[in-house]
Tab-separated table of C-alpha atoms in Angstrom:
chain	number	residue	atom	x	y	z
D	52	UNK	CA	-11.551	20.291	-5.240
D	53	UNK	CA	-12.940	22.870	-7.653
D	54	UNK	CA	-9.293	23.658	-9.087
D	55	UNK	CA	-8.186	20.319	-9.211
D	56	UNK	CA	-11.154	19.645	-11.598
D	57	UNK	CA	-10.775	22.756	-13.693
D	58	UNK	CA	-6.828	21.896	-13.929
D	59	UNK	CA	-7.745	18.276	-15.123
D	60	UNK	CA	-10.394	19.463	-17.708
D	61	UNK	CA	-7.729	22.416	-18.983
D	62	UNK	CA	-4.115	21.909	-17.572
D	63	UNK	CA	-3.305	25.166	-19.215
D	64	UNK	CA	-4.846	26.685	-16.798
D	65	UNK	CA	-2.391	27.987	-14.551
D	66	UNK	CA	-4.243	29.353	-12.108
D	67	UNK	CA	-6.195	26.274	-11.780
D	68	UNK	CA	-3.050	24.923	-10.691
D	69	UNK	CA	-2.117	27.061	-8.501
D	70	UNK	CA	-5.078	26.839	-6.937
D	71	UNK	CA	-4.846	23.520	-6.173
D	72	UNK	CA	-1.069	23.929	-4.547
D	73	UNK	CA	-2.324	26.654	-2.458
D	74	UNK	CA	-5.430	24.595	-0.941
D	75	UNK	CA	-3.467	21.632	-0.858
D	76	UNK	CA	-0.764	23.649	1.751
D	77	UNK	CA	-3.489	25.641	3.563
D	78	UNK	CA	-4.860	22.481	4.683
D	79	UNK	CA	-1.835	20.717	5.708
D	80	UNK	CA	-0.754	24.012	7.385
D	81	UNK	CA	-3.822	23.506	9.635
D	82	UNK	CA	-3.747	20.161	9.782
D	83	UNK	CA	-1.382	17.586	8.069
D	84	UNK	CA	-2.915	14.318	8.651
D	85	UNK	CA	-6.366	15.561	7.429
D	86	UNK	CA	-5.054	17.337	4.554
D	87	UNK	CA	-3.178	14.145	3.207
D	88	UNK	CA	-6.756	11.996	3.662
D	89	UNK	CA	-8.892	14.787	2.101
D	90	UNK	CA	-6.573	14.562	-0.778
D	91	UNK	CA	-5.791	11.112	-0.904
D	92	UNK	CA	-8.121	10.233	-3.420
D	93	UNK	CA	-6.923	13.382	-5.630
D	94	UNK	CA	-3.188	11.318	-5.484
D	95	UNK	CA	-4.299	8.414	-6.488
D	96	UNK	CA	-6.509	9.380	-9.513
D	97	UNK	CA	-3.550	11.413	-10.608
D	98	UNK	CA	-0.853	9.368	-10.455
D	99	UNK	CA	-2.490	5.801	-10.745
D	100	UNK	CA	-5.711	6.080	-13.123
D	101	UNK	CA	-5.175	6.349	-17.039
D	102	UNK	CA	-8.330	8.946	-17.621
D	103	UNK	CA	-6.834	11.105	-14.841
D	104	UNK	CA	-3.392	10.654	-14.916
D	105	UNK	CA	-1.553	14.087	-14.442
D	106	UNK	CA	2.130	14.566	-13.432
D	107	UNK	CA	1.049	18.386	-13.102
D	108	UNK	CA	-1.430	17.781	-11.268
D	109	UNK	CA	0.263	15.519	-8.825
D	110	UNK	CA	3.232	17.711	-7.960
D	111	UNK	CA	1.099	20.388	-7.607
D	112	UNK	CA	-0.781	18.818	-5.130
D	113	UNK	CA	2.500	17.204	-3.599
D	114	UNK	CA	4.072	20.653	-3.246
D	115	UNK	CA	1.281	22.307	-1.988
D	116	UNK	CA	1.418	19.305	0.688
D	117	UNK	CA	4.884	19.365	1.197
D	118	UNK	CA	4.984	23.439	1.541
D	119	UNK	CA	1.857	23.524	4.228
D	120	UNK	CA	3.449	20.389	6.276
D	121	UNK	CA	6.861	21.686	6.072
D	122	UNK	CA	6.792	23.127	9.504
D	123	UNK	CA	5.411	20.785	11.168
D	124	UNK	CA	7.511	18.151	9.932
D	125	UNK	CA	10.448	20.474	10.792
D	126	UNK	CA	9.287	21.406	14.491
D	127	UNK	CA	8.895	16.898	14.297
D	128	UNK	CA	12.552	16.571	14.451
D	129	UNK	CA	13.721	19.986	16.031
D	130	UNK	CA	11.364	19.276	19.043
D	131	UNK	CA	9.432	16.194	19.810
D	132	UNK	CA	12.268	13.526	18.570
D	133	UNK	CA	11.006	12.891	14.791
D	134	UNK	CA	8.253	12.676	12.711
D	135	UNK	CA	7.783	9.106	13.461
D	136	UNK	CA	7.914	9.405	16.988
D	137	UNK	CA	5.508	12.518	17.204
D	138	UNK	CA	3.299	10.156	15.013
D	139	UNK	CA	3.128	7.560	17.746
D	140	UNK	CA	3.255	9.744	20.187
D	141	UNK	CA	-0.049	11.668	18.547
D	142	UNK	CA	-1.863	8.083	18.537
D	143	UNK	CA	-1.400	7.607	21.833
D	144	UNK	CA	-2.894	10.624	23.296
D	145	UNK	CA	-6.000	9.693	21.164
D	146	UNK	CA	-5.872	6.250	22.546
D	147	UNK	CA	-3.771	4.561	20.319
D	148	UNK	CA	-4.809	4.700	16.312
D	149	UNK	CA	-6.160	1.541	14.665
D	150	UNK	CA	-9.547	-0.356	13.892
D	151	UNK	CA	-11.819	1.497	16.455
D	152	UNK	CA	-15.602	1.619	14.815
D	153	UNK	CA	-16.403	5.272	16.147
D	154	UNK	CA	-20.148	5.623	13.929
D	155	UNK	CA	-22.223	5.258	17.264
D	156	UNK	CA	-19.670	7.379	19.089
D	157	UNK	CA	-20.624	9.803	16.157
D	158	UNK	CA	-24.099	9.681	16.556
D	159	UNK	CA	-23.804	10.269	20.188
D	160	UNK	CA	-22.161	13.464	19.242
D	161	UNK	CA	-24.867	14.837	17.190
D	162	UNK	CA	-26.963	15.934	20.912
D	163	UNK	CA	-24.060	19.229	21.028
D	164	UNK	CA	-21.756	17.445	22.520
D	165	UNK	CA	-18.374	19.181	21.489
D	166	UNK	CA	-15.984	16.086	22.916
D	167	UNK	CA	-17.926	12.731	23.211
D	168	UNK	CA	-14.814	11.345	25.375
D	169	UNK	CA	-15.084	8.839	26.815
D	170	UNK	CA	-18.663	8.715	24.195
D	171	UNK	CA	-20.527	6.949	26.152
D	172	UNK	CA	-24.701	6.788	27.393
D	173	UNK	CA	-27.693	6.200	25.234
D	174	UNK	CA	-27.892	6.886	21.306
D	175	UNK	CA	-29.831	10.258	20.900
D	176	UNK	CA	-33.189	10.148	19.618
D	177	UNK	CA	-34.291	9.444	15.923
D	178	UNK	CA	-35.164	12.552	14.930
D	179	UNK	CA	-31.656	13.865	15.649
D	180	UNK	CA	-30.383	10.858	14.190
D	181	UNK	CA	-31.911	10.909	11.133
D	182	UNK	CA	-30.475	13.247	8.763
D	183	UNK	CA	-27.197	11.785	9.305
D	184	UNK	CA	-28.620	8.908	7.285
D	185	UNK	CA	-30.558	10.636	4.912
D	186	UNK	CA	-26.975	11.739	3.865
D	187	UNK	CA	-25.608	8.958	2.414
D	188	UNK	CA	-28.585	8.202	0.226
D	189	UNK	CA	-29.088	11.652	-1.325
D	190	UNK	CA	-25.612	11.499	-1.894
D	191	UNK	CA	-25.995	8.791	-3.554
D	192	UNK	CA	-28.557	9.773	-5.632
D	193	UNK	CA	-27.440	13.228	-6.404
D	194	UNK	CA	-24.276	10.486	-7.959
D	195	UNK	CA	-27.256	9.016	-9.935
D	196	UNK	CA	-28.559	12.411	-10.895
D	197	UNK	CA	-24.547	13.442	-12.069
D	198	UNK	CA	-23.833	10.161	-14.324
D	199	UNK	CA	-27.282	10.954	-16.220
D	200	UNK	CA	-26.026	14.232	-16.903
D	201	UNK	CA	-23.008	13.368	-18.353
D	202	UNK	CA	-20.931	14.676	-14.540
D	203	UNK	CA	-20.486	11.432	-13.158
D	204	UNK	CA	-16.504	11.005	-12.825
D	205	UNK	CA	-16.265	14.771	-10.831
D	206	UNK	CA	-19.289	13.799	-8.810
D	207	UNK	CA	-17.472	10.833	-7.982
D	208	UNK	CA	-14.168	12.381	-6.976
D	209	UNK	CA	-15.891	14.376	-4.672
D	210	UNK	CA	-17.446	11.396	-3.030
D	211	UNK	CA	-14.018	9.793	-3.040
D	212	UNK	CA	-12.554	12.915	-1.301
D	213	UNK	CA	-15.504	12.756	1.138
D	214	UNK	CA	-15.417	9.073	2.255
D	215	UNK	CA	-11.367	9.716	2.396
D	216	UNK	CA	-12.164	12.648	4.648
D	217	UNK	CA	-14.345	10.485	7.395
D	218	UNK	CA	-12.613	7.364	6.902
D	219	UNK	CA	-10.060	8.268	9.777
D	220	UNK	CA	-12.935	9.679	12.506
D	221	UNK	CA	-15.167	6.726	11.920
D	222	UNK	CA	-12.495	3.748	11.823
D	223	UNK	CA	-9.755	4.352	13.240
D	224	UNK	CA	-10.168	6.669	16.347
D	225	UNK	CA	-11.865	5.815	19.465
D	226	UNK	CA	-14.147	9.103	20.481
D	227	UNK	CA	-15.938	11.682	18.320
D	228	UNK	CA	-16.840	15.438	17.844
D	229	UNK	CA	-19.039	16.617	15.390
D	230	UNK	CA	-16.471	18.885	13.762
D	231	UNK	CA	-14.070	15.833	13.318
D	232	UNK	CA	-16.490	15.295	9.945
D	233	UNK	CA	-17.321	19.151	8.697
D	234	UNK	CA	-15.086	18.731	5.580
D	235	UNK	CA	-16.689	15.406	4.770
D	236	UNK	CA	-20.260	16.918	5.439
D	237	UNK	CA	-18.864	20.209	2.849
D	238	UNK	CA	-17.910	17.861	0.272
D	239	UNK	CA	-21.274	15.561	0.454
D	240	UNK	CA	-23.711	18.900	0.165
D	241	UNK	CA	-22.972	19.118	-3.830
D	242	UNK	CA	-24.702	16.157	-4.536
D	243	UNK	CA	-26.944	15.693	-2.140
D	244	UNK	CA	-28.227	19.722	-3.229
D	245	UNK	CA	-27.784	17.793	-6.433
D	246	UNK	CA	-30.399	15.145	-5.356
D	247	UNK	CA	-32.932	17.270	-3.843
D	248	UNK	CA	-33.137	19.453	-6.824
D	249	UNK	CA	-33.921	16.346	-8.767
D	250	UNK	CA	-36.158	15.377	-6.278
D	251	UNK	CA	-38.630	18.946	-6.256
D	252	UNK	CA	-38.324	19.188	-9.782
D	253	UNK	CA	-39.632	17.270	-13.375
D	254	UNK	CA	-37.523	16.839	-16.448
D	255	UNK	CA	-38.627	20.495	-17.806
D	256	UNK	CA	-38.035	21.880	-14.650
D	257	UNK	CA	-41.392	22.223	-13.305
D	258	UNK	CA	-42.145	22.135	-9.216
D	259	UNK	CA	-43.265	18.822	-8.187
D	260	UNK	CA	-46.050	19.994	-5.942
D	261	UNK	CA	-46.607	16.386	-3.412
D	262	UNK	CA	-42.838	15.739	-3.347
D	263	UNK	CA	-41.916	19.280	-3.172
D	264	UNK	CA	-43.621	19.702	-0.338
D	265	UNK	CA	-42.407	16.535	1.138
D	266	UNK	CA	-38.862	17.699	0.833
D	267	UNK	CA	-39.851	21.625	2.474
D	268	UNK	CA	-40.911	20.123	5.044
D	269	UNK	CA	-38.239	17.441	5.960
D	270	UNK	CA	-35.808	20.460	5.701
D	271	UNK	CA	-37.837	22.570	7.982
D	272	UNK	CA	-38.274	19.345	10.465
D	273	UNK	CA	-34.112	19.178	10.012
D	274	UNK	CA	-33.744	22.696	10.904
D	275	UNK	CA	-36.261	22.831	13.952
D	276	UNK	CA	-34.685	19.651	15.007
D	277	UNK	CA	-30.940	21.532	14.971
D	278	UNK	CA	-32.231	24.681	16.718
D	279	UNK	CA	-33.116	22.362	19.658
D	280	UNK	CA	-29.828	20.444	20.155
D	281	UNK	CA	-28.210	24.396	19.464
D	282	UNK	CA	-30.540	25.830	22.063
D	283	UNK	CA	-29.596	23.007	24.622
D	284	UNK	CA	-26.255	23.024	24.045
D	285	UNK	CA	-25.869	26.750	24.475
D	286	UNK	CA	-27.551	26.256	27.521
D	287	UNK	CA	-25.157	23.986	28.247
D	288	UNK	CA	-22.132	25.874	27.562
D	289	UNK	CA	-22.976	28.990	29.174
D	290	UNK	CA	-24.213	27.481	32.635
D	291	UNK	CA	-20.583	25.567	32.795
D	292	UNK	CA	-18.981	28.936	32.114
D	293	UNK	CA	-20.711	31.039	34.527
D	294	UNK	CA	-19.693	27.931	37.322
D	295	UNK	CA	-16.301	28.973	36.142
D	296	UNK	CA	-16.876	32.583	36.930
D	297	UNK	CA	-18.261	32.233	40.134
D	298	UNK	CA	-15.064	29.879	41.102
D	299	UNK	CA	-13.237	32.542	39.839
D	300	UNK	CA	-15.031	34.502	42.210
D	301	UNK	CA	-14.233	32.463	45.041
D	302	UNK	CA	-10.940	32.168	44.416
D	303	UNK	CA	-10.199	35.489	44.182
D	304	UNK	CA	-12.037	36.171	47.598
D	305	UNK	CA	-9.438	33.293	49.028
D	306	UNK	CA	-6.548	34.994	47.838
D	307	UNK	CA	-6.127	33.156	44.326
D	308	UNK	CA	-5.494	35.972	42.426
D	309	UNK	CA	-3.087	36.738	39.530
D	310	UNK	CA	0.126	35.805	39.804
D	311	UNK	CA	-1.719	32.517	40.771
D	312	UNK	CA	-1.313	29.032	39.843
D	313	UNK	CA	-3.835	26.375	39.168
D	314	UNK	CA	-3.680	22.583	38.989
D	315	UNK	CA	-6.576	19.938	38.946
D	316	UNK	CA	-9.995	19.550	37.666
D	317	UNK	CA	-10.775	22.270	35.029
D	318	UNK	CA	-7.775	24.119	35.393
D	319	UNK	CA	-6.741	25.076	32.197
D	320	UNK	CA	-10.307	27.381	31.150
D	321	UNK	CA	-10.230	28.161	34.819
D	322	UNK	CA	-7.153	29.892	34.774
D	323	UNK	CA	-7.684	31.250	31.822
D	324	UNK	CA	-10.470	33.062	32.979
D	325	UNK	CA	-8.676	34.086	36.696
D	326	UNK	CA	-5.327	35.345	34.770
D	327	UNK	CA	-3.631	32.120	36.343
D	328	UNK	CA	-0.856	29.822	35.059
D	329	UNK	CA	-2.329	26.759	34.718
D	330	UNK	CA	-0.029	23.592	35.806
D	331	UNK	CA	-0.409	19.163	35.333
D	332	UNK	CA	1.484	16.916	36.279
D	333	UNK	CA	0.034	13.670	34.369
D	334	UNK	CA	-2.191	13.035	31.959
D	335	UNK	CA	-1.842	14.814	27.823
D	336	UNK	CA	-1.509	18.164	29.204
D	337	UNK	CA	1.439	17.449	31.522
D	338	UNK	CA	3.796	20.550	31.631
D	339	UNK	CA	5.593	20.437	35.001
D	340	UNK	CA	6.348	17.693	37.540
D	341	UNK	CA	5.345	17.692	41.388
D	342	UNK	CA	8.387	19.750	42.941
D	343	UNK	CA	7.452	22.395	39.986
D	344	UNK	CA	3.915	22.914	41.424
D	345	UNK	CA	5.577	23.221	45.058
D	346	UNK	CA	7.910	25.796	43.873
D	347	UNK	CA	5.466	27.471	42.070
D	348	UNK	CA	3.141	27.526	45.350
D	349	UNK	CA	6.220	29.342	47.278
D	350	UNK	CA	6.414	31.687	44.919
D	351	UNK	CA	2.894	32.558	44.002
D	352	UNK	CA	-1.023	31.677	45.496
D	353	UNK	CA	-1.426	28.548	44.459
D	354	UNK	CA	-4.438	26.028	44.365
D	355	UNK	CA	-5.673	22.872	43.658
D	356	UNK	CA	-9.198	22.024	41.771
D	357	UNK	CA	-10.926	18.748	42.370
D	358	UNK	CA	-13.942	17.127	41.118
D	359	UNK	CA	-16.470	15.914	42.898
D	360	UNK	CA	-15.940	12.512	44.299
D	361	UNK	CA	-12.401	13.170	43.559
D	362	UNK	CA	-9.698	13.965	45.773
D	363	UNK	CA	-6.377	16.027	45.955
D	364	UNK	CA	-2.995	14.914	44.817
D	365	UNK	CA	-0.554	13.930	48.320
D	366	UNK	CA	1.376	16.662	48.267
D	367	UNK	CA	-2.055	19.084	48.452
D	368	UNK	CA	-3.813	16.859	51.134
D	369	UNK	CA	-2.607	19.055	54.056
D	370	UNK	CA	-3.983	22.213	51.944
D	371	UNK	CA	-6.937	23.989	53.290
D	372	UNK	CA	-10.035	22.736	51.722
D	373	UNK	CA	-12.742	24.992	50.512
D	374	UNK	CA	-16.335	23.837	49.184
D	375	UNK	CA	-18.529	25.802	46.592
D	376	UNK	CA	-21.102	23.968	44.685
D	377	UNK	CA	-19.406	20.500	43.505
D	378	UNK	CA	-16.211	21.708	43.239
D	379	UNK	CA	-13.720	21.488	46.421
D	380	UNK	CA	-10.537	23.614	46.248
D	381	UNK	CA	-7.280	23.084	47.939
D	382	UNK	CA	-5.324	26.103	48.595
D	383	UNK	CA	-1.494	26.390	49.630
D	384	UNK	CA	-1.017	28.175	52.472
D	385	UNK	CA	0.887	30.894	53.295
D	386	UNK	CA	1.184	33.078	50.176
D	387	UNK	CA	-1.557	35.675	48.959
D	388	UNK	CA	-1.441	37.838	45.810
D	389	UNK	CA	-0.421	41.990	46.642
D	390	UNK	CA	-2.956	42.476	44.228
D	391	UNK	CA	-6.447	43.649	44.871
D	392	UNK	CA	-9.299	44.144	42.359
D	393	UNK	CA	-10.844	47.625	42.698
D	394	UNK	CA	-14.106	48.092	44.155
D	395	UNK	CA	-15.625	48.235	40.662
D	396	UNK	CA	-14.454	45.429	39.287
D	397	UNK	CA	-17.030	42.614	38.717
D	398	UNK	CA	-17.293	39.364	36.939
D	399	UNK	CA	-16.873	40.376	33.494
D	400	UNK	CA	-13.528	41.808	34.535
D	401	UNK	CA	-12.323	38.751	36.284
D	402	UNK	CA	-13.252	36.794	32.980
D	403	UNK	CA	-11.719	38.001	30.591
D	404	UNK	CA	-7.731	38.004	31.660
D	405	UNK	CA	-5.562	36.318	29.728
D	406	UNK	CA	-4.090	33.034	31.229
D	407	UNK	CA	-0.211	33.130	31.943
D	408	UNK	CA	1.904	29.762	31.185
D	409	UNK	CA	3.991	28.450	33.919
D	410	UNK	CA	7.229	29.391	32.252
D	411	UNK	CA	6.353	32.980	31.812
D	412	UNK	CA	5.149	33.088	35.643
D	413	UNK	CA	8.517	31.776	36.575
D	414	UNK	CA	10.246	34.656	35.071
């Protein structure tokens, strides 16, 4: 954003421009469809609109699109039948793209949750709710705060790129994360820092004592506010890992041990944390089909993970069932690993093996 405005206000500058390819193809590198929304607005305004109108600027921003993308868009038709079709088939593994209003899924999201999928349960409380609407209206004001100072059409663009940037995750997706809206939140802290500048200070620049203080201490609640949802959500996260460890543990003592296979509930961290290939049959992650799980259990200690209230697929039913905690475990019989963990090797050791993909545990 910052080159694109120093290329419109000089277009000599070269670097400017290049700046504005090379962040236009970083993004789409990372990820196309967000890039082209982020920089939507930037298209438009410099191809369409007289004040901004730039056929620099556009094929710089173009190219840099095209460059980033060009991989993806390659691997489209080399691998997964065509752009358009890896386009539909993307929507569908989100649950089909369209008018989905995702705002309250968002604001479910702001209690830590990393995936709110399906986002469902009660809104969180108001005071973790209520910076996310405090945004908007500094934002709008630090747009107030830009036009009297002359800034006003940059200030603007930025918004533009911002709104651009959420449009997608609020509209037309049905589930939320809070990192779905980071670049939105990036863009929107110019002029809302914009705003509460204006707000602490006078026109000479003087501290505003009452308001000043106001503001401190709305930050402060903001920040106290964050460290509990952090605090609870690292909670969170490291009590389901350590249940992962300790299944780990339990598997190994059952014979699951690398070369292993694992299908079910949880199987793809869980494997990745027992050295395991980890196997589905249905659902976004499938990778192999039924008879590819059975072959893989002749070949290799296999088992089966499945949540509680859940139960195994038909061709693990006859498996020997272990219970620990919530989680039952169906293990083929028959087959145990040669190898043995030495008599020093603990948790942390288990852990932190790589996980092995199916193909490379067939070789």
């Amino acid at each position: 954003m910052g080159c694109f405005l120093r290329a419109r206000a000089d277009l000599g500058d070269r670097g400017a421009l290049w700046g504005v390819a090379a962040g236009a193809a970083m993004m789409a590198w990372m990820r196309p469809g967000d890039a082209v929304w982020v920089t939507l607005p930037l298209l438009v305004l410099s191809a369409v609109v007289r004040r901004w109108r730039s056929p620099r600027l556009f094929v710089a921003l173009a190219a840099g699109l095209g460059t980033g993308a060009g991989a993806w868009v390659f691997e489209s038709h080399a691998s997964y039948g065509g752009l358009g079709q890896r386009l539909s088939d993307a929507s569908r593994i989100q649950g089909g793209r369209g008018w989905n209003f995702a705002v309250d899924d968002q604001l479910r999201s702001l209690v830590g949750r990393t995936l709110c999928r399906p986002c469902t349960g009660d809104l969180p409380h108001v005071a973790v709710m209520a910076w996310w609407f405090a945004l908007p209206v500094l934002a709008g004001l630090g747009l107030a705060v830009a036009i009297r100072a002359g800034r006003g059409a940059p200030t603007l663009a930025l918004l533009a790129c911002a709104v651009s940037a959420a449009a997608p995750y609020l509209f037309l997706i049905g589930y939320a994360a809070p990192r779905f809206l980071l670049p939105a939140y990036a863009l929107l802290a110019i002029p809302v820092g914009d705003a509460l500048v204006c707000l602490v200070t006078g026109p000479n620049g003087a501290w505003r004592p009452v308001v000043g203080t106001v503001v401190v201490l709305g930050l402060v609640g903001h920040v106290s506010v964050q460290y509990v949802v952090l605090a609870h959500t690292v909670k969170g996260t490291v009590a389901v890992r350590d249940g992962w460890s300790r299944t780990v543990m339990e598997l190994s003592r059952l014979g699951v041990r690398p070369p292993c296979l694992l299908t079910g509930h949880n199987a793809i961290p869980i494997a990745f944390y027992a050295g395991c290939a980890s196997a589905h049959t249905s659902g976004n992650n499938a990778n192999v089909t039924r008879e590819g799980i059975l072959r893989g259990a002749e070949r290799m200690p296999a088992a089966v993970l499945v949540a509680p209230g859940g139960g195994p697929p038909e061709f693990a039913r006859g498996w020997p069932s272990h219970v620990f905690g919530e989680l039952r475990v169906h293990v083929a019989p028959g087959r145990e690993s040669p190898w043995r963990p030495p008599p020093a090797v603990g948790q942390e050791a288990l852990v932190m093996k790589p996980s092995l993909t199916l193909s490379k545990m067939g070789r």
